[in-house]
XYZ file of C-alpha atoms in Angstrom:
326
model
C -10.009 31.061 -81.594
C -8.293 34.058 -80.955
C -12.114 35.554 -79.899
C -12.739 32.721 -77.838
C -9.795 33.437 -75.913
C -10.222 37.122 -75.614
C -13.532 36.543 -74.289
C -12.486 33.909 -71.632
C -9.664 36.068 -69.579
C -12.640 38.852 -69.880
C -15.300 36.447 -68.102
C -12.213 35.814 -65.648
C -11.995 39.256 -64.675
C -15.353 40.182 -64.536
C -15.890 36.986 -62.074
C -13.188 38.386 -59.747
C -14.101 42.085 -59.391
C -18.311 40.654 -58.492
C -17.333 37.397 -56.776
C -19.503 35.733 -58.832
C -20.884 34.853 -62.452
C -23.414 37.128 -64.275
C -25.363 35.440 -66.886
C -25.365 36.928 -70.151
C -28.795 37.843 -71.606
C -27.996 38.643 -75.270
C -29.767 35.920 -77.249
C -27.718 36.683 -80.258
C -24.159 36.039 -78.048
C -25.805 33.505 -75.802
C -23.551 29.717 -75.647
C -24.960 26.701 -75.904
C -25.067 24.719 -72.633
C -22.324 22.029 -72.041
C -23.400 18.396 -71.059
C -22.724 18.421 -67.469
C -22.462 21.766 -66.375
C -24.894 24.233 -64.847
C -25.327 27.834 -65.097
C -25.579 29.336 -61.746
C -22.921 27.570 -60.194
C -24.836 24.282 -59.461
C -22.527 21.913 -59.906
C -21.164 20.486 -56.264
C -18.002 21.691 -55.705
C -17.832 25.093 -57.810
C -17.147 27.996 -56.356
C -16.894 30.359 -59.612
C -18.335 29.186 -62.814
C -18.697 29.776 -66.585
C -21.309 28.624 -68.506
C -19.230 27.966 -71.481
C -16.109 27.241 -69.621
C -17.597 24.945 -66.459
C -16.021 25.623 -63.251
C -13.741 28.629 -62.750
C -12.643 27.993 -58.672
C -13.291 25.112 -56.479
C -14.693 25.045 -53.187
C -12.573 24.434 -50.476
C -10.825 20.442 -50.469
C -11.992 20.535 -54.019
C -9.736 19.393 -57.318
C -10.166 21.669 -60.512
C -9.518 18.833 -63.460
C -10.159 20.454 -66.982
C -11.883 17.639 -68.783
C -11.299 17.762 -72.528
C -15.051 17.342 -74.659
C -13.704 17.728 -78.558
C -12.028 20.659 -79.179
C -12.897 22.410 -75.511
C -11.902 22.202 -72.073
C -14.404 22.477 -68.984
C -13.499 22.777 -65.406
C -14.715 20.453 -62.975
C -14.769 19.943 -59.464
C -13.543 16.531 -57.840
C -13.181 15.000 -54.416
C -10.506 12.900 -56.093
C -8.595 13.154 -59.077
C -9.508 10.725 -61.779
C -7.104 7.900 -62.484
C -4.167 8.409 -64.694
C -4.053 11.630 -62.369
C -2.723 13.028 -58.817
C -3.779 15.512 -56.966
C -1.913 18.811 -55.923
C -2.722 21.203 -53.263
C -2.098 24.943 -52.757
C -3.224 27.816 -51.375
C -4.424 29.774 -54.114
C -6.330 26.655 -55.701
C -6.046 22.172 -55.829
C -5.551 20.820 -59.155
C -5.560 17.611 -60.878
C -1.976 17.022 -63.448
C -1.489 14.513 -65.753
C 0.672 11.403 -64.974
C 3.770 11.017 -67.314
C 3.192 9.084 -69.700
C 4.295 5.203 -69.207
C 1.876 5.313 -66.017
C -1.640 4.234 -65.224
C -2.230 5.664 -62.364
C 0.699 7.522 -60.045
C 0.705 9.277 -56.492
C 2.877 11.920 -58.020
C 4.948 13.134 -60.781
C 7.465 10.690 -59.824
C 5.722 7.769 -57.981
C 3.989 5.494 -60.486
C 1.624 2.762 -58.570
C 0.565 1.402 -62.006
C 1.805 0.987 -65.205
C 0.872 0.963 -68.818
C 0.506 -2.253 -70.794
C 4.386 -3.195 -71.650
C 5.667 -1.360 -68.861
C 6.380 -3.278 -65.355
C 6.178 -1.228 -61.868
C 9.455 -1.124 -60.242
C 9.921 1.420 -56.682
C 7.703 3.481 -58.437
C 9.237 3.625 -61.581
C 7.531 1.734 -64.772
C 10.311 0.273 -67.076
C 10.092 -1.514 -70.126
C 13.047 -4.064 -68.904
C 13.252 -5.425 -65.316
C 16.572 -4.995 -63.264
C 18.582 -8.121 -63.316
C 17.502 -11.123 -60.663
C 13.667 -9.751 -61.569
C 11.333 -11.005 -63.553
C 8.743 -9.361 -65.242
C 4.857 -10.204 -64.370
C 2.356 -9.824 -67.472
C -0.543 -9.985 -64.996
C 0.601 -7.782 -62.055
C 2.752 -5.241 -64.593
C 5.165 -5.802 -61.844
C 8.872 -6.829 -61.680
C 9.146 -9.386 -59.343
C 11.699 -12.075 -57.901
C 12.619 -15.200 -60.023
C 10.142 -17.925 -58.868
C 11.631 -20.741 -56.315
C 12.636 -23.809 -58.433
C 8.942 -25.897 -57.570
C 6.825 -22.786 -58.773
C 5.177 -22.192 -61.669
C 4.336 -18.740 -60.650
C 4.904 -16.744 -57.681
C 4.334 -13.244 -56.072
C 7.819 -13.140 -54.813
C 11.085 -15.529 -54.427
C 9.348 -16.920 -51.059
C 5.404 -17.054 -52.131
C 4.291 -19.503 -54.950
C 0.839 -18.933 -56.355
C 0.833 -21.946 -58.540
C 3.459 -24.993 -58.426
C 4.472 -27.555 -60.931
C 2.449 -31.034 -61.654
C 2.666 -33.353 -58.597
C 3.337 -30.773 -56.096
C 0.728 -29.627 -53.266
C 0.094 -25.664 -52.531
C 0.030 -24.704 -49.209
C 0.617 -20.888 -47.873
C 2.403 -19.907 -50.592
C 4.991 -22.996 -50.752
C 5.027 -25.725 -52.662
C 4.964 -29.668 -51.126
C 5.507 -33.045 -52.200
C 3.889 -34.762 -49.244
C 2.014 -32.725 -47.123
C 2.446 -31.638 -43.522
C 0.614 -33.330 -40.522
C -2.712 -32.497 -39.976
C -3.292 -31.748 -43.749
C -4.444 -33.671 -46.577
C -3.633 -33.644 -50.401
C -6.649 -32.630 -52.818
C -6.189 -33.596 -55.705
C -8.591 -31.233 -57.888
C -7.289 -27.941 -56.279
C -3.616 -28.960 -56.259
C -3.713 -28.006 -52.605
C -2.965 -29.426 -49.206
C -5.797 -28.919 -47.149
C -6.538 -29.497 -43.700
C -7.773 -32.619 -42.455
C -11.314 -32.526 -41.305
C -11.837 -35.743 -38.475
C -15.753 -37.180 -37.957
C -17.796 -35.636 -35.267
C -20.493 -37.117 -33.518
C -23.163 -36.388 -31.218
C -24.454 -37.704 -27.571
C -25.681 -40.855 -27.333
C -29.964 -41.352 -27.121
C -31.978 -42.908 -24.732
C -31.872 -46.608 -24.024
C -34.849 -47.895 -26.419
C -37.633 -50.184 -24.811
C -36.867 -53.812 -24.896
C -37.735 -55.727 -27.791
C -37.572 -58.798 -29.681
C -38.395 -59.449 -33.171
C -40.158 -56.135 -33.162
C -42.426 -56.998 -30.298
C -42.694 -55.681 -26.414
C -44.444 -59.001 -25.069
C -44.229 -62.416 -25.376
C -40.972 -63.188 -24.573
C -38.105 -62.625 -21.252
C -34.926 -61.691 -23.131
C -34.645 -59.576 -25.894
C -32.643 -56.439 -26.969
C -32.503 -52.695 -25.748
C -30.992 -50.004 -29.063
C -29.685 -46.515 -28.701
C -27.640 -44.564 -31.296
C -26.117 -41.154 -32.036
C -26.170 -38.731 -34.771
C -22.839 -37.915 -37.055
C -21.853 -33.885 -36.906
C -19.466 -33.889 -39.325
C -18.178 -36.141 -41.775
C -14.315 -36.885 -42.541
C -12.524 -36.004 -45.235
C -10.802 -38.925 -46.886
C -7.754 -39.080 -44.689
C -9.604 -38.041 -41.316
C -10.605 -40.248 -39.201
C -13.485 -42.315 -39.420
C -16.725 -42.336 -37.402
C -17.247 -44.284 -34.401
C -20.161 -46.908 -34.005
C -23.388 -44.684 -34.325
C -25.051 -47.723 -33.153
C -24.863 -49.879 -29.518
C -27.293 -52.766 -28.756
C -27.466 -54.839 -24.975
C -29.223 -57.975 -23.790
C -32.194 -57.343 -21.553
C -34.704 -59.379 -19.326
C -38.304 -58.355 -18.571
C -40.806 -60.536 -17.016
C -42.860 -61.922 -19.738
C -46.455 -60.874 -20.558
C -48.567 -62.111 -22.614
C -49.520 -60.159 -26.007
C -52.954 -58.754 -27.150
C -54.593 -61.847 -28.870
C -51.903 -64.083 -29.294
C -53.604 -66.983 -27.221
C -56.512 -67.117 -30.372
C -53.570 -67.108 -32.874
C -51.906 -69.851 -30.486
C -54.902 -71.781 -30.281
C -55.567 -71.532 -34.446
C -51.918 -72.738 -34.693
C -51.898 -75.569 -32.188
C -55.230 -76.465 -34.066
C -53.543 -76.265 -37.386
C -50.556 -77.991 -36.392
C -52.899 -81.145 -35.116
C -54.552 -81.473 -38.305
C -51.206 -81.748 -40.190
C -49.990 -84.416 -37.916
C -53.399 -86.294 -38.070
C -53.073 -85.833 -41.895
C -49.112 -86.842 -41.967
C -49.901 -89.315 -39.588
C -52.795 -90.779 -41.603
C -50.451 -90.847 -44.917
C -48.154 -92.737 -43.244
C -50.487 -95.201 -42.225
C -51.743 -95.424 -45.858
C -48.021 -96.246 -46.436
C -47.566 -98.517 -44.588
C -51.015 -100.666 -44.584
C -49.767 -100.288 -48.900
C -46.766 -101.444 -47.909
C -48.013 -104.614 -45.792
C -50.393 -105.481 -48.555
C -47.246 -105.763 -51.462
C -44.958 -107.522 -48.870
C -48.673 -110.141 -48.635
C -48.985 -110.248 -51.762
C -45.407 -110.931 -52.843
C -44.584 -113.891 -50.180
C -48.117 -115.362 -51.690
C -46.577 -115.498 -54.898
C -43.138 -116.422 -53.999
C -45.370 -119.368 -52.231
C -47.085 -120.066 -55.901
C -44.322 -119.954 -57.481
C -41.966 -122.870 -54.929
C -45.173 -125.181 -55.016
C -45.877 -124.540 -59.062
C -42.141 -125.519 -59.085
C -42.034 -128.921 -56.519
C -45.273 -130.105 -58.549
C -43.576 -129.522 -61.865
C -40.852 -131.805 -60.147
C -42.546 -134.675 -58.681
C -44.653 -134.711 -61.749
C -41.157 -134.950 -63.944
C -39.773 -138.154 -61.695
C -43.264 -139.531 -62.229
C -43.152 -140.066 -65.660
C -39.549 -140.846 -65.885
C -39.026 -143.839 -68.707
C -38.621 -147.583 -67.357
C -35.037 -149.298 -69.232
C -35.031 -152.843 -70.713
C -32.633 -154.348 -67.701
C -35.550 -153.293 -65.451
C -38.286 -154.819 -67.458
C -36.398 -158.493 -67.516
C -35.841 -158.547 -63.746
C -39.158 -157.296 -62.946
């Protein structure tokens, strides 16, 4: 170790009195290469370099961080210092130093910006207990103010990121109804702003029709209608008629071969009539013939009857008085 050491400070000085690194040829002495460092100085931002000891000097604007790899130390060259870091500058040279210990990351020795897990940031500080009226934040590492009594969880004591059941989020505050102009959601816990229908200009005036046709007729109906934009939200308000439809008169024309189809129906319609007209004087001859045929029997049956009486006083039996006066 002691060697190692001895032969280090004597690189050193040999790099300042030549302004530069000479290689060492001897096989037998000769390092191995470290993982990320180049012999001739190739690395970016060295100015002076080892090859067993990385970066010596830095270029100008240039960090030196020693970066530990087992039981060695390398130089290296940053733009930035890595985190858990800050950066000092000089004029001799810039170096990276270590943040103390309870910090993440830090701007300097005494200005933490992030802290280690059970430590909470606090003006720069990182304590393990938060001053009294704060509250510490597991998932900023923060202390921050005591929540306003409808959060659940807040950023500070006026700006709620999440408020209790039944209450409505908006900009950091929590609601039970929400303001005009906004809307509660439901699924997001939110109020949100209302979003009204939108529609566009109104078509042309369609031809006029009726039942689908253009001829054949003097009044029908002219259509137009108009496309939606944007559709409401539940609470917005609703859509206008997309739709408008007017009486209209044109002078009536007659359509491509309707008169044939006219004269087929008129045709068709006489035949039915002749053929309803013919039942019903089936009917009604049927009906004559029964209304015959039953006053000929009611006839039959008021003579069969009269004979049946006549013929009964006829025969009627002659008593002894009448005998002796006859």
């Amino acid at each position: 170790m002691q060697l190692q050491l001895i032969s280090f400070v004597l690189i050193i000085l040999h790099c300042m009195d030549y302004n530069g690194c000479q290689q060492h040829s001897s096989s037998r002495n000769r390092h191995k290469q470290i993982s990320g460092v180049s012999s001739g100085c190739q690395q970016g931002g060295c100015l002076t370099c080892s090859d067993y000891n990385g970066c010596l000097s830095c270029k100008p604007r240039f960090f030196m961080h020693l970066e530990r790899i087992g039981m060695k130390q390398i130089g290296v060259c940053m733009t930035s210092c890595p985190p858990g870091f800050y950066g000092t500058r000089s004029p001799e040279r810039n170096t990276c130093t270590k943040c103390r210990s309870e910090c993440d990351s830090c701007f300097n020795k005494n200005f933490c910006t992030r802290c280690r897990a059970d430590f909470y940031l606090h003006l720069g500080k990182c304590l393990e207990n938060c001053p009294e009226g704060l509250v510490r934040s597991d998932i900023q590492r923060e202390c921050i103010p005591k929540c306003p009594a409808d959060c659940e969880s807040c950023t500070n004591s006026e700006t709620c990121t999440r408020c209790r059941p039944d209450l409505y989020q908006l900009s950091g505050r929590c609601h039970h109804v929400c303001p005009e102009d906004y809307e509660p959601n439901d699924k997001l816990m939110e109020c949100t702003a209302q979003v009204n229908c939108e529609v566009g200009e109104w078509s042309e005036w369609s031809p006029c029709t009726r039942s689908g046709r253009t001829c054949g007729f003097k009044r029908g109906q002219e259509t137009r209608t108009r496309q939606v934009l944007q559709h409401p939200s539940p609470f917005g308000n609703p859509c206008p008629e997309i739709s408008e439809i007017k009486e209209c008169l044109v002078k009536r024309k007659k359509c491509p071969g309707v008169h044939r189809k006219s004269e087929r129906r008129e045709r068709r319609n006489r035949n039915n009539r002749k053929e309803k007209e013919t039942q019903e004087g089936r009917r009604e001859r049927k009906r004559e013939r029964e209304r015959h045929t039953s006053e000929r029997e009611d006839s039959d049956n008021r003579n069969k009857t009269e004979h049946r009486h006549r013929r009964g006083h006829d025969t009627e039996p002659i008593s002894p008085q009448s005998a002796l006066v006859q």
